[in-house]
Structure formats: structure tokens, C-alpha cells
Amino acid sequence: MISFNKPPVVGTELKYIGQALESDKLSGDGSFGLRCHAWFEEKFGCAKALLTPSCTHALEMAAILADIQPGDEVIMPSYTFVSTANAFVLRGAKIVFIDINKASMNMDERLIEGAITNRTKAIVPVHYAGTCCDMDVVLEIAERHNLLVIEDAAQAVMSTYKGRPLGTLGHLSTFSFHETKNYTSGGEGGLLLINDAQFIEKAEIIREKGTNRNQFFRGMVDKYSWVDIGSSYLPSELQAAYLWGQLEKAVEINQKRLDVWNTYKTGLGSLIESKKIEIISISPECEHNAHMFYIKAKNFDERTRLIDYLKVNGVMAVFHYIPLHSAIAGKKFGRFSGDDNWTTKESERLIRLPLFFNITKEEVGKVIDVVNSFFH
């Protein structure tokens, strides 16, 4: 059976984990953690990068930094992972879901303005599959209405919009290093990217359990104490050590995934041209990172039959999110603004094919053959 996913392994992870074990610091922000922070700050040009135990934790930090209060509203697409919404619900927010653009599966930025009320506090675009909506429109609307933009860039490390890294456009952004992502920190992991420097000091306090411990380590205060709300948002140094091995090979990993993505596109070209399947439409303003290769079947029934056919023939393929607005909690903590023209319909057609760093050419070829066989 060809797995849907295998965590990326580049070969240096065990060496770096061993070095971390031999050090005198395992609790976080040791030498590997600081190296990872510096890598993102230099490559992305952000004000501050802070590793977290998961992207969920990074989103929770962003919600606290945004000062979300009970009754505030946050706009986001319904087609996303539950953590995107949950982080803000935990602060008492009401989630306002908007429809997606069917071609990209990203939020339809044209619907944002109609969802804004006097309670709106933030807009959360989700960069699905490492692509994005028209971020210039999002940022212009946010500036005009004095709203924060928090990018959920969980899937978008190494993707760009008009040459700028996704995650560097909003006030805050979050990334994921879960084992299903392009880069992992040992199975779980995340990152909070701070682009507006006004949030740095508070972010460090929140991340260190509400204390000014970072200021103490820098010699800015002679002792540290509890100064604000916070939690334990530091990842283990072992996570950072694993991630460092991945970051050293970031370009290689990115190129390998792009090669696989393009091989799928070429191998399934006749099905795409004959419109038996559809694939993502990528804006020329966006350079994607090949986070996933998905196809869309004609409808839910055809998708079900295709997934079953792939499994019988030794290929594990999966569908993705169930729209949040249709979930029990989504109905309780959110509302859908406007009409659900595409979110549910398109989500029921989508299938993700196996794509991971260590996948072989033979495995990719087999997946292509099986998909072609089903339709032919």
C-alpha cells in the first residue's frame, strides 16, 4: 500500500537530536531553537519568529495578542481545520464564515466586506494547499476597517505572493510542522511569525506562562515574575533539533515536492484536459510549495468510488476538511455570512493524492496509472 503521507526525513535529524540530548538544555529556546528562529527571521524578514509546540498553540497565541474578547467577531473560511476557529472561540469570539473561491479553495476575498460588522476584530485568511487569495484586497479592506490580519499559513512554508513569503503579509501568522506538512519538527510543531513589532514583547510574555522571563535572560530585569496572562507555549529542544535538520534542506525538500506535483499534473494531463477531473487553479501572483496535489471528481459519489478503487489497488488517498459551519460546534460558535455556493459542494469532490518528500518515482507512477485506469 502506498501511504498517503510519510513524515519527511532528510538524514541528519538523529544527529541533531543526539547533540540536543548532550546539551544542558532540553526545555526549549536552546541552541537549536534559536537557530530555527534566526532562520525564519532572516529568510522571511519578519520582526520575530517564535517556535511553538503546534500550529494550534501559535493560533491561540495570535488570538490572545489580538485581544479577542467575548462577542468579538472573526472572519475566516469555513473550509479549514478546526484549530483556525477554535483558537478564537476559546477567547469568546463568534466566528463568521464566508464562502470560498471554487478554483483555489481559499476564501473569496470579495465576500469579506459584506461580513464585517461593528464587532469584527480580525480577518483570518487560510492559505490552503500553500496558495492564497488576493492578499492585496484582504490587506486593503483590513486597513480601511482597522482590522487585524492573521494568516493561517499552516500549509504555506516557502510559498509566496507577489514575491513575498506567505506569512509575512498580515500582522501575525502561524505555521505548522505537523508530520503531514512539508517540514516537521518530529511529528508536531508550530511557529508564530510576528510582522508588527508592537506584538513582540507581549508574545514573549504569553509564551513564557505570562512571565517576563525572556527579559530576565537578556539582563533587562534582575528577576522575573508573573506580569500577564499566558501559558506554556515553548516546544522541546528535541523538536527544534529535528526541525533544524529539515530547514537545512528546505530548498531541496521544496524542489522535490514541486517535481512530484508537476509529475502528477503531467501524468494526469489527459484527464484534466478532458475535464474528467479538476485541479487547483494557481494565481500567477502566487508561487506555491506543492503542499498537496488534489483532484476533484465529478461529485461525492464518484469521489467515494475513486477512493475505494485506489485503496483496492494499493493507493491510500483521502478527502479533506468537513466545512466547519456544518459541524455541531460550528453552528454553536459561528455563523455563515451569505450563501454557501461552493464550500460544501467543492469539499465533497476533493481527493488528496499521496505526496511526501520520500515518495519514490515508482510510487508516483503507480498512483498516476491507477487514477487514469479508473477514469478510462
JSON list of C-alpha atoms in Angstrom, two decimals, residues 45 97 147 174 191 226 256 258 273 275:
[
{"chain": "A", "resi": 45, "resn": "GLY", "atom": "CA", "xyz": [12.33, 39.24, 7.05]},
{"chain": "A", "resi": 97, "resn": "PHE", "atom": "CA", "xyz": [-17.57, 32.01, 7.95]},
{"chain": "A", "resi": 147, "resn": "LEU", "atom": "CA", "xyz": [-8.87, 45.18, 11.45]},
{"chain": "A", "resi": 174, "resn": "THR", "atom": "CA", "xyz": [1.11, 30.84, 12.05]},
{"chain": "A", "resi": 191, "resn": "LEU", "atom": "CA", "xyz": [5.58, 28.76, 14.61]},
{"chain": "A", "resi": 226, "resn": "TRP", "atom": "CA", "xyz": [4.06, 36.95, 36.56]},
{"chain": "A", "resi": 256, "resn": "LYS", "atom": "CA", "xyz": [11.40, 17.52, -4.64]},
{"chain": "A", "resi": 258, "resn": "LEU", "atom": "CA", "xyz": [7.38, 20.52, -6.76]},
{"chain": "A", "resi": 273, "resn": "GLU", "atom": "CA", "xyz": [-7.87, 18.46, -20.44]},
{"chain": "A", "resi": 275, "resn": "LYS", "atom": "CA", "xyz": [-12.43, 17.79, -17.73]}
]
